[in-house]
XYZ file of C-alpha atoms in Angstrom:
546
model
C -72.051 -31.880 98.837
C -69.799 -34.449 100.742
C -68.986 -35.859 96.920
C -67.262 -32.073 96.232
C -64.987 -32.022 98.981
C -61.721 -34.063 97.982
C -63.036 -32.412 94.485
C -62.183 -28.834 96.161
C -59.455 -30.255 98.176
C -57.880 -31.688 94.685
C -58.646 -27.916 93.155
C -56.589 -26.273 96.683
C -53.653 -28.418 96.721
C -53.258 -27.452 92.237
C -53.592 -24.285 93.361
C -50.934 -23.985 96.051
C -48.506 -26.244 93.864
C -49.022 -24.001 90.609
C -47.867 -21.537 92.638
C -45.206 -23.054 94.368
C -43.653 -23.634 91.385
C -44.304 -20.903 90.015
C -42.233 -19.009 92.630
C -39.516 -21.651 92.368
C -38.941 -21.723 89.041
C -39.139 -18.530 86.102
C -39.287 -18.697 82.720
C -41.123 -16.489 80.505
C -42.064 -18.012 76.860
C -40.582 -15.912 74.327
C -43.283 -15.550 71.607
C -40.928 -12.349 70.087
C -40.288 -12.423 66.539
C -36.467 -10.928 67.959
C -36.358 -13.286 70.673
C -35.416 -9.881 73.081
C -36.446 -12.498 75.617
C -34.098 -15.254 75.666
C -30.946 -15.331 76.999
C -27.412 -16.113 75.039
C -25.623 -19.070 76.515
C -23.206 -16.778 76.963
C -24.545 -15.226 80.102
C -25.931 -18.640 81.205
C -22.999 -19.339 81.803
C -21.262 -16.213 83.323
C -24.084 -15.983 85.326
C -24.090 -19.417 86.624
C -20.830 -18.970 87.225
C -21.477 -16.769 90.892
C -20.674 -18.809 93.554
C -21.781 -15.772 96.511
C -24.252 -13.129 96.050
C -24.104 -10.861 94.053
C -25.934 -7.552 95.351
C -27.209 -5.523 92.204
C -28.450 -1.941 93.424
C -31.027 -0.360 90.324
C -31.597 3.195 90.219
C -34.554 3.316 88.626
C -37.506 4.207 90.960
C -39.421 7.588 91.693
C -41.026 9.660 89.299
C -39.624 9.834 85.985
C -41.095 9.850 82.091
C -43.559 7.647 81.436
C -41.494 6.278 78.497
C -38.501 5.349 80.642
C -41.138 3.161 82.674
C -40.422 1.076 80.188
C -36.644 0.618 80.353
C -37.567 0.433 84.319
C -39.784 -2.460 83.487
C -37.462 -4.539 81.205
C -34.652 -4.270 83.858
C -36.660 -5.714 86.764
C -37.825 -8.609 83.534
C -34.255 -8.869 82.818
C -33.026 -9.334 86.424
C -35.876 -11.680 87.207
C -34.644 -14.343 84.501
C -30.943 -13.684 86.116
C -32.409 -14.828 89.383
C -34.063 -17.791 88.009
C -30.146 -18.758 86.251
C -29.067 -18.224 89.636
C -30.330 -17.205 93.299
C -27.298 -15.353 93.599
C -28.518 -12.587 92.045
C -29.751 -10.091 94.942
C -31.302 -7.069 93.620
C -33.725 -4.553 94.849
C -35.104 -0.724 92.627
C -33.938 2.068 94.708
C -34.682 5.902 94.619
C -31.970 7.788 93.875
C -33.326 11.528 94.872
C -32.245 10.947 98.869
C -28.386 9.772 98.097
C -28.272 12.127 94.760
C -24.680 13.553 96.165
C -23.238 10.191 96.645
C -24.210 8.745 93.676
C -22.230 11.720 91.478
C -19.042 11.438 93.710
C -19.260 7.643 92.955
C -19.149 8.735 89.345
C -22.736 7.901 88.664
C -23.281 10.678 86.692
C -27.764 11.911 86.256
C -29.043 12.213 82.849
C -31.335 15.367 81.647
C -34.118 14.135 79.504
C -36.758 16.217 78.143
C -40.633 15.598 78.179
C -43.182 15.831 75.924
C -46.758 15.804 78.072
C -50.092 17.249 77.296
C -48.434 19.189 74.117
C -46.092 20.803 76.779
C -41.903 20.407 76.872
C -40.447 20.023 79.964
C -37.335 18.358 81.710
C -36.987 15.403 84.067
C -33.897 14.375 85.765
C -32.699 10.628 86.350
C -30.081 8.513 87.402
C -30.014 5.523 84.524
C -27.520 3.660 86.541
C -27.020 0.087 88.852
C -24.304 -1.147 90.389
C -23.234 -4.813 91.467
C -21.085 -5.650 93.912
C -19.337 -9.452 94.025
C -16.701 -10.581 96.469
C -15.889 -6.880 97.387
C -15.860 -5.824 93.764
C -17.801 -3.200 92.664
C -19.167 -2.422 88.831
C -20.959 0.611 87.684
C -23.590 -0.526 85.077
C -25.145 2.240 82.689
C -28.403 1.285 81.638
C -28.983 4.363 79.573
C -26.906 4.262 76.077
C -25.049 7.168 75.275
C -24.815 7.653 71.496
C -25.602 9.608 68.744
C -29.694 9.713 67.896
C -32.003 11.737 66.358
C -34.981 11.247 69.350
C -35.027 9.937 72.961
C -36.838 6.898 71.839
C -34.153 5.256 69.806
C -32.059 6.162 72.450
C -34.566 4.370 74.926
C -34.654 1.495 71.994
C -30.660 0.918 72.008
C -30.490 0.919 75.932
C -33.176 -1.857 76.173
C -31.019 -3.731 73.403
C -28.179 -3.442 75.344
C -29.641 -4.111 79.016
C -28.124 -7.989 78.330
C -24.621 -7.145 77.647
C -24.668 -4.280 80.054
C -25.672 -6.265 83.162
C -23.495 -9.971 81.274
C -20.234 -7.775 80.971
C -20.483 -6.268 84.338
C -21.047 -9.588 86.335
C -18.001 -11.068 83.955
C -15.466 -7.767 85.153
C -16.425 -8.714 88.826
C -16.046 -12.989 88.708
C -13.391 -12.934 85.966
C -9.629 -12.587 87.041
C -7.361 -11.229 84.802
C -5.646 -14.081 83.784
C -4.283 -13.401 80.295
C -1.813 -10.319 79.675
C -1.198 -7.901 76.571
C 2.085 -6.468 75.881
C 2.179 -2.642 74.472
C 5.330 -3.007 72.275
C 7.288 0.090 72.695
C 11.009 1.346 71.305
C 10.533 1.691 67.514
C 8.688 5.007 67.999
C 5.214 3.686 68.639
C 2.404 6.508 69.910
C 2.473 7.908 73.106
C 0.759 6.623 76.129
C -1.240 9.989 76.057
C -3.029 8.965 72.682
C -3.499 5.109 73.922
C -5.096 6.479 77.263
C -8.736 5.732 76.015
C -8.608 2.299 74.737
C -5.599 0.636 77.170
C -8.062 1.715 80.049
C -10.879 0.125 78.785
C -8.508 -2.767 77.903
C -7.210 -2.746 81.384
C -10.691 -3.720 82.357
C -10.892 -7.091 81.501
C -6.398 -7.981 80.743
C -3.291 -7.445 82.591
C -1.387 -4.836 80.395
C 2.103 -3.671 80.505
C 4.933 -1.851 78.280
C 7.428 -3.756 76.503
C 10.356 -2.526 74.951
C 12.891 -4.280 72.111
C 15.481 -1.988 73.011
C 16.905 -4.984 75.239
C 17.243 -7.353 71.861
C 20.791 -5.866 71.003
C 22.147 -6.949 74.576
C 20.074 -10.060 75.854
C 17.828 -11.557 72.382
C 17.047 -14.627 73.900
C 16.065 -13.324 77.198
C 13.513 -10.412 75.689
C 12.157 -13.253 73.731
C 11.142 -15.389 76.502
C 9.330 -12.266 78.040
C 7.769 -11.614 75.574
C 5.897 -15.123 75.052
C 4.778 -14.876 78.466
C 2.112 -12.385 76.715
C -0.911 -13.644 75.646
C -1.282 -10.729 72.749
C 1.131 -8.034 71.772
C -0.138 -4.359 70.441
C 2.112 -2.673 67.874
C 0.856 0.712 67.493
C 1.949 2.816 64.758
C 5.378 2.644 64.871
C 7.865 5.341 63.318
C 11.495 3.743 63.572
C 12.476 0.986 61.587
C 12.804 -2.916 62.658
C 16.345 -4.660 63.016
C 16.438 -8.142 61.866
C 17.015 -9.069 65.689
C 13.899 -7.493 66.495
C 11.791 -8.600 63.319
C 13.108 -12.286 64.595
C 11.623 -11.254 68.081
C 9.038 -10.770 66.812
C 8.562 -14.304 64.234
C 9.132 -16.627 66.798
C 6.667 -15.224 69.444
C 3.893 -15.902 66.869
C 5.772 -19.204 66.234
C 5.207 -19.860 69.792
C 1.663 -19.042 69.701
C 1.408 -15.050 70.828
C -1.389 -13.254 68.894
C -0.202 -10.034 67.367
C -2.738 -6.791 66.367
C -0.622 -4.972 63.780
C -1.195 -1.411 63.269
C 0.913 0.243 60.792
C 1.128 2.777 59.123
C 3.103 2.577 55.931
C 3.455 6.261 54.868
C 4.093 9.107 56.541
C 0.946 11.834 56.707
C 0.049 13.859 59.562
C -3.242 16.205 59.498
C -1.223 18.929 61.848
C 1.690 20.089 59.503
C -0.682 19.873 56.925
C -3.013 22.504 58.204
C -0.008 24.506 59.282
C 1.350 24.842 55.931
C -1.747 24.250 53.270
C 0.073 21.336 51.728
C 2.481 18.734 52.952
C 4.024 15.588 51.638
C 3.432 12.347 52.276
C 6.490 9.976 51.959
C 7.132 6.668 52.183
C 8.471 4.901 55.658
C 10.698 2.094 55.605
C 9.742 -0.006 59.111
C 11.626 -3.215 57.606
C 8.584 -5.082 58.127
C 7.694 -6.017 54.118
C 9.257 -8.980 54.183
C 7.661 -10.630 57.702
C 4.411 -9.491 56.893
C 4.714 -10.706 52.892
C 5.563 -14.397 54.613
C 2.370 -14.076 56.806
C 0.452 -13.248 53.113
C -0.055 -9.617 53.343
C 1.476 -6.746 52.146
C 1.139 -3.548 53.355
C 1.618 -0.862 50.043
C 2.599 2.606 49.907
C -0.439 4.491 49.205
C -2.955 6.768 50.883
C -6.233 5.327 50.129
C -9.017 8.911 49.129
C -12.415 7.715 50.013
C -15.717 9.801 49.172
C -17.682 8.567 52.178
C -14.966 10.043 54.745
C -14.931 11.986 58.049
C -14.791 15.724 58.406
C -11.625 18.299 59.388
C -11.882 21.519 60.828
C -10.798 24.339 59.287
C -10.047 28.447 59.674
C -12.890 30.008 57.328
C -12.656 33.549 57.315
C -12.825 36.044 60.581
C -15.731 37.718 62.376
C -14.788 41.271 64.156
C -11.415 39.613 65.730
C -12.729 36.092 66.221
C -11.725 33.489 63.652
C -14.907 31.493 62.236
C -14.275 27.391 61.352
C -15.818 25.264 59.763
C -16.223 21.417 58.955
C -15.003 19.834 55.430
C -15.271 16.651 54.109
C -11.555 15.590 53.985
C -11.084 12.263 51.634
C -8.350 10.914 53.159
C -10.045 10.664 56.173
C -12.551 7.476 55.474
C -15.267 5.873 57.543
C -16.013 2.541 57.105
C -18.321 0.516 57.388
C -18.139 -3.347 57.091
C -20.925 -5.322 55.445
C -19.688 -9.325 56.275
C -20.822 -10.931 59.508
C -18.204 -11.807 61.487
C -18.008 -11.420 65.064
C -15.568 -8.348 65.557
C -17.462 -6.246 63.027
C -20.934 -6.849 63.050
C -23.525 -4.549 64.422
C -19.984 -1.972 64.856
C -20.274 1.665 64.188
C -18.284 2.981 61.256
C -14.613 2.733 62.328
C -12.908 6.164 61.058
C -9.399 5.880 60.083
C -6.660 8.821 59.369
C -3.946 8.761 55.934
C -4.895 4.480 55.736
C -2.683 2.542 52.924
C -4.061 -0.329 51.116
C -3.274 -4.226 51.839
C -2.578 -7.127 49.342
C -3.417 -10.355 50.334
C -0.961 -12.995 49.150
C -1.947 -16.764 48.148
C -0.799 -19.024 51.087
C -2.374 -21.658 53.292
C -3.597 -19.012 55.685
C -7.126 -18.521 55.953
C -8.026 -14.315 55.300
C -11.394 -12.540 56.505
C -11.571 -8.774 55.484
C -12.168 -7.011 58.351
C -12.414 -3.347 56.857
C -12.393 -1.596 53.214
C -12.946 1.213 51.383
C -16.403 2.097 50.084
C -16.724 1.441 46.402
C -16.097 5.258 45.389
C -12.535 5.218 46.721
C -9.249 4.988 45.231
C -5.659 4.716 46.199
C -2.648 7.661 45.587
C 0.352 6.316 44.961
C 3.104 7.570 47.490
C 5.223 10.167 48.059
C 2.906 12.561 46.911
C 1.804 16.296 47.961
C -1.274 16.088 49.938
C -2.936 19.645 49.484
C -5.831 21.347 51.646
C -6.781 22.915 47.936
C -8.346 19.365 47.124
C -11.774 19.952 49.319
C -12.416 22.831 46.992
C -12.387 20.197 44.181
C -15.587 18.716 43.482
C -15.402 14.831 43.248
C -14.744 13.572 39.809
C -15.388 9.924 38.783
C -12.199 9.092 37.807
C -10.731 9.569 40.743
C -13.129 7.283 42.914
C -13.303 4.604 40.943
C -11.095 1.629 42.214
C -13.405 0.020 44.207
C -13.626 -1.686 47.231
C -9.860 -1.751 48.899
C -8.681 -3.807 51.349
C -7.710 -1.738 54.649
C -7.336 -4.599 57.497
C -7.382 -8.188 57.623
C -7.791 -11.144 59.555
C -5.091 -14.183 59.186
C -5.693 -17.491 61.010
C -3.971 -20.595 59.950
C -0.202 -21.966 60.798
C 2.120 -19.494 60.273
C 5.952 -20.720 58.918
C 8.359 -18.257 60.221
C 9.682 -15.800 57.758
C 13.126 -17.523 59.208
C 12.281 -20.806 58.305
C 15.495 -21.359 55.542
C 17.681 -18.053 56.337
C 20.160 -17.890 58.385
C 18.934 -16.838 62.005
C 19.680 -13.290 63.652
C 20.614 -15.021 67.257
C 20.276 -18.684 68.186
C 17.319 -19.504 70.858
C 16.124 -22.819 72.413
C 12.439 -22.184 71.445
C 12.810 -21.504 67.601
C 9.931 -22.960 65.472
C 9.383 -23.180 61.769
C 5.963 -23.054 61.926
C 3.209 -22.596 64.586
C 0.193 -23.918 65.850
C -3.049 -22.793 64.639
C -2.793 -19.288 65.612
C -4.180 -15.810 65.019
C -3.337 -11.908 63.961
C -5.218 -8.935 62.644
C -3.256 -6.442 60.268
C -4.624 -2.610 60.137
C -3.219 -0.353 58.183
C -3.463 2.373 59.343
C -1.991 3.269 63.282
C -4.219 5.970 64.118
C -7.458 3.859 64.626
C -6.208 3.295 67.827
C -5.137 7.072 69.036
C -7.753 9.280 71.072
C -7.711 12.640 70.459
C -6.619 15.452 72.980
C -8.494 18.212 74.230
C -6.575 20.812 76.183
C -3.698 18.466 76.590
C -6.480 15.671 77.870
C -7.387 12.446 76.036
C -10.460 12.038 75.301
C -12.867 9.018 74.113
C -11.382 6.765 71.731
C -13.563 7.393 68.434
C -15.255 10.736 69.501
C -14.584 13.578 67.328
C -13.390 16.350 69.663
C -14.790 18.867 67.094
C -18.283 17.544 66.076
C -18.932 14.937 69.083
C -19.704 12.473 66.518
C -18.988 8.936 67.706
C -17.030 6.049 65.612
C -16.639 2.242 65.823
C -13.342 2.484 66.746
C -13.174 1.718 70.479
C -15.311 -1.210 70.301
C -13.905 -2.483 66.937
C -10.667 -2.949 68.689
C -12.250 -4.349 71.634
C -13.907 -7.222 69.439
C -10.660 -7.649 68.096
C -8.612 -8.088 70.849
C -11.511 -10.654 72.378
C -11.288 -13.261 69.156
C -7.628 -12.927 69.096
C -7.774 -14.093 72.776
C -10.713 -16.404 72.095
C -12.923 -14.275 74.547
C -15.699 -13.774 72.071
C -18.594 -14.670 73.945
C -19.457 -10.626 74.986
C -19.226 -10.426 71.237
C -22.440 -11.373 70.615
C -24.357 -9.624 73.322
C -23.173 -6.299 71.249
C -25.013 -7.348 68.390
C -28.446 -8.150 69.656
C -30.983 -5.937 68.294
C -34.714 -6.347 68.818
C -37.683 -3.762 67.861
C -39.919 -1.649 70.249
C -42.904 0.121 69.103
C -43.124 4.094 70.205
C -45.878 5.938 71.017
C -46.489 8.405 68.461
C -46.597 11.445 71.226
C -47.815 14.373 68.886
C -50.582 12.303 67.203
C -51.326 10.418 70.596
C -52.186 14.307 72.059
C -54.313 15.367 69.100
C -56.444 12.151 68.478
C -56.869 12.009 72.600
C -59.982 12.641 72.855
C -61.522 10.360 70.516
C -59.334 7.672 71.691
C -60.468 8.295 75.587
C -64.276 7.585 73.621
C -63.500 4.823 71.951
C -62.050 3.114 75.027
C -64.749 4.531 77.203
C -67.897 4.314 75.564
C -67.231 1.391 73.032
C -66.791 -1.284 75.891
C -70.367 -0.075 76.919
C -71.567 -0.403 73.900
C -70.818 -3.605 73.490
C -72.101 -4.760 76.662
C -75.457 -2.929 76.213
C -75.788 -5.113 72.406
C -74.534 -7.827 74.843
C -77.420 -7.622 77.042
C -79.991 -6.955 74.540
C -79.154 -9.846 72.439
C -79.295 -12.075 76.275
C -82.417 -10.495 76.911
C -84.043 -11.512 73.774
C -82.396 -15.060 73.799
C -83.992 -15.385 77.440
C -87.123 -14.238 76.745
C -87.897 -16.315 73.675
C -86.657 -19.786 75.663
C -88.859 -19.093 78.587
C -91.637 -17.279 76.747
């Protein structure tokens, strides 16, 4: 007996260091085929990056479906391996029934889910939400995704997938500062602030943002072009009035100088609301005077309107009922979604982006590198502009023919040197920083300046890429968004969008008809089995003492 002792003292002091260190330090072993389980290096280091605590408040306790146990589960997983990045991660699951009232006015909005139980439909209510608070910033963090699905499960599925970048992007809006700035170019008839709302406010998020007008080129060039290379990125949004060569030069020598530009332009003139007003309306060419910067850059922007058979839908006056006039939804073709099949980090795992009366691009040999960023599905063809764009043409069914260019190019990404389109011509004003040619630098073409514009609804904007008609959601919101982070270099939230791993459902309906023999199987068959055990121990027993 004395021989045992340091045996069970060894065997107590394991023990007590095993767990120790297990409480220290926590690290699950990912054996997932998606590896849902391990961490980007991204949020290692965003994470790591807390210097105080971060208080994270979860919403996710009480009585709720059984399903959503599971998203309940993951996020207290998920926040676990946060904690073991970095102890400054404070969080603790709260019920949200006793501060319900609060929790609305603080815009945490509850979500009605229905429930499928015992064959029988009923409805739960829950608050999907957290919050984290960070050096007197505060972040609301939705857990629960809100898009389009057919069932509550692949809703459940998506929200799971997207509990990293969810909690990643809210701890990064409450340690980042907003250290690099966007200009909103304004003067040559770019859209209203109204149809920006949506997107600039989710921009405003994460960048300083502010107007900037050329008007001031005609009067003081140089000076408007040294404000405007203290932005990081400019926006030029659809713009109606043509360039002047002062501006255009503006323009040049800020990407000289290393500003990122997002171009979106729209080459041809087309608007949806005269045309439903009249039945038919044409479409006519615009002359922005920007042909010749873009063609140095190696694009061109054409004057077409690209028809598309995989396209969004319009709303239209179909006849009257009593006094009330009846609508309905057509497939218009000039309206296309796309969707983008390469890998690259602003379009993968993106939502078809919809775009409105889009022209075509050409991409031009040159020493700057070119990654196709959207284009037309193969059914789709280009109209050569003006033309007469007609309401008759949904009546016409879809002929061959007229689908049958192929894939066409509808944005672009350029990265490379850029020479200015100045380089040998004689300059519009004189300037102190002029360059011939830049350092490795960055811009994304569109064409087509309506990607960016929400829709209004009763004078409101709404949610960038929601149609206010049929609710369905588009790419567009977060297709910008990607693009604006590589053009800055801020990619790393990129890749949290994209991660996708695979849950297995409960089958509910066959779950509640196979229930009983299930409830046998798991009750009787373990007894079974131990009976045979004991039998066949029995026997053994018997026959070695015997």
């Amino acid at each position: 007996m004395k021989n045992d002792v340091p045996k069970i003292i060894i065997l107590v002091v394991t023990l007590l260091a095993a767990n120790f260190l297990a409480n220290k330090f926590y690290k699950r072993l990912d054996l997932t085929q998606d590896k849902r389980y391990t961490l980007s290096e991204t949020t290692v280091n965003i994470v790591d990056s807390l210097e105080e605590n971060a208080i994270i408040k979860v919403y996710l306790e009480g009585d709720f479906p059984s399903e959503f146990k599971r998203l309940q589960n993951e996020t207290r997983q998920h926040l676990e391996e946060l904690y073991a990045i970095n102890n400054n991660i404070k969080y603790r699951f709260i019920d949200p029934l006793d501060t319900a009232e609060e929790l609305i006015k603080q815009g945490l909005q509850p979500s009605r889910l229905s429930v499928q139980e015992d064959g029988k439909l009923s409805e739960a209510v829950i608050f999907p939400w957290a919050t984290i608070t960070y050096k007197g910033k505060t972040e609301n963090i939705n857990l629960l995704v809100d898009v389009s699905v057919d069932n509550q499960e692949e809703q459940l599925q998506n929200s799971i997938e997207n509990l990293e970048f969810a909690f990643t992007e809210a701890i990064h809006k409450v340690v980042k500062e907003k250290n690099q700035s966007i200009a909103i170019l304004k003067g040559n008839g770019e859209l209203d602030d109204i149809y920006l709302a949506s997107f600039l406010s989710q921009l405003n998020q994460y960048y300083k943002l502010g107007p900037f007008t050329l008007d001031s080129v005609a009067k003081q060039p140089q000076n408007t072009l040294e404000q405007l290379t203290e932005y990081d990125l400019t926006i030029i949004a659809k713009p109606e009035e043509k360039f002047t060569e002062e501006e255009k030069f503006v323009l040049d020598q800020y990407i000289t100088n290393g500003g990122k530009t997002l171009w979106l332009i729209d080459n041809v003139t087309a608007e949806l609301d005269s045309l439903t007003n009249t039945g038919e309306s044409l479409a006519y060419n615009k002359d922005l005077g920007l042909t010749d910067l873009l063609f140095n850059y190696g694009v061109r922007i054409n004057y077409d309107l690209i028809r598309d058979a995989y396209s969004s839908t319009i709303r239209l006056a179909d006849g009257n009922v009593g006094n009330n006039t009846q609508f309905k939804d057509y497939i218009w073709h000039y309206h296309p979604f796309i969707t983008s099949k390469n890998d690259h980090p602003i379009t993968k795992g993106v939502d078809p982006v919809n775009l409105r009366f889009a022209n075509t691009i050409d991409t031009l040999k040159n020493n700057i590198k070119k990654t196709v960023l959207l284009q037309s599905s193969e059914v789709s063809k280009p109209v050569g502009t003006p033309v007469i764009v007609s309401l008759a043409d949904i009546e016409k069914k879809p002929e061959k023919k007229d689908y049958n260019n192929g894939f066409q190019i509808l944005g672009v990404l350029l990265e490379g040197e850029f020479t200015s389109a100045y380089a040998n011509r004689v300059k519009p004003f004189d300037t102190s920083i002029f360059k011939e040619k830049s350092e490795t630098n960055k811009m994304v073409i569109i064409a087509d300046g309506d990607i960016i514009a929400n829709e209004l609804v009763k004078g409101q904007p709404i949610e960038l890429g929601v149609d206010k008609y049929t609710g369905v959601r588009y790419g567009n919101a977060e297709f910008l968004m990607n693009t604006i982070n590589y053009l800055l270099d801020d990619s790393g939230l990129l890749e949290l969008r994209n991660k996708k791993i695979q849950l297995q459902f409960l089958d509910k309906e066959k779950a509640y008809t196979e229930r009983t023999f299930w409830q046998l199987i798991n009750v009787v068959l373990p007894l079974v089995v131990l009976a045979i055990f004991g039998l066949i121990f029995t026997f053994l027993r018997k026959r070695k003492y015997s």
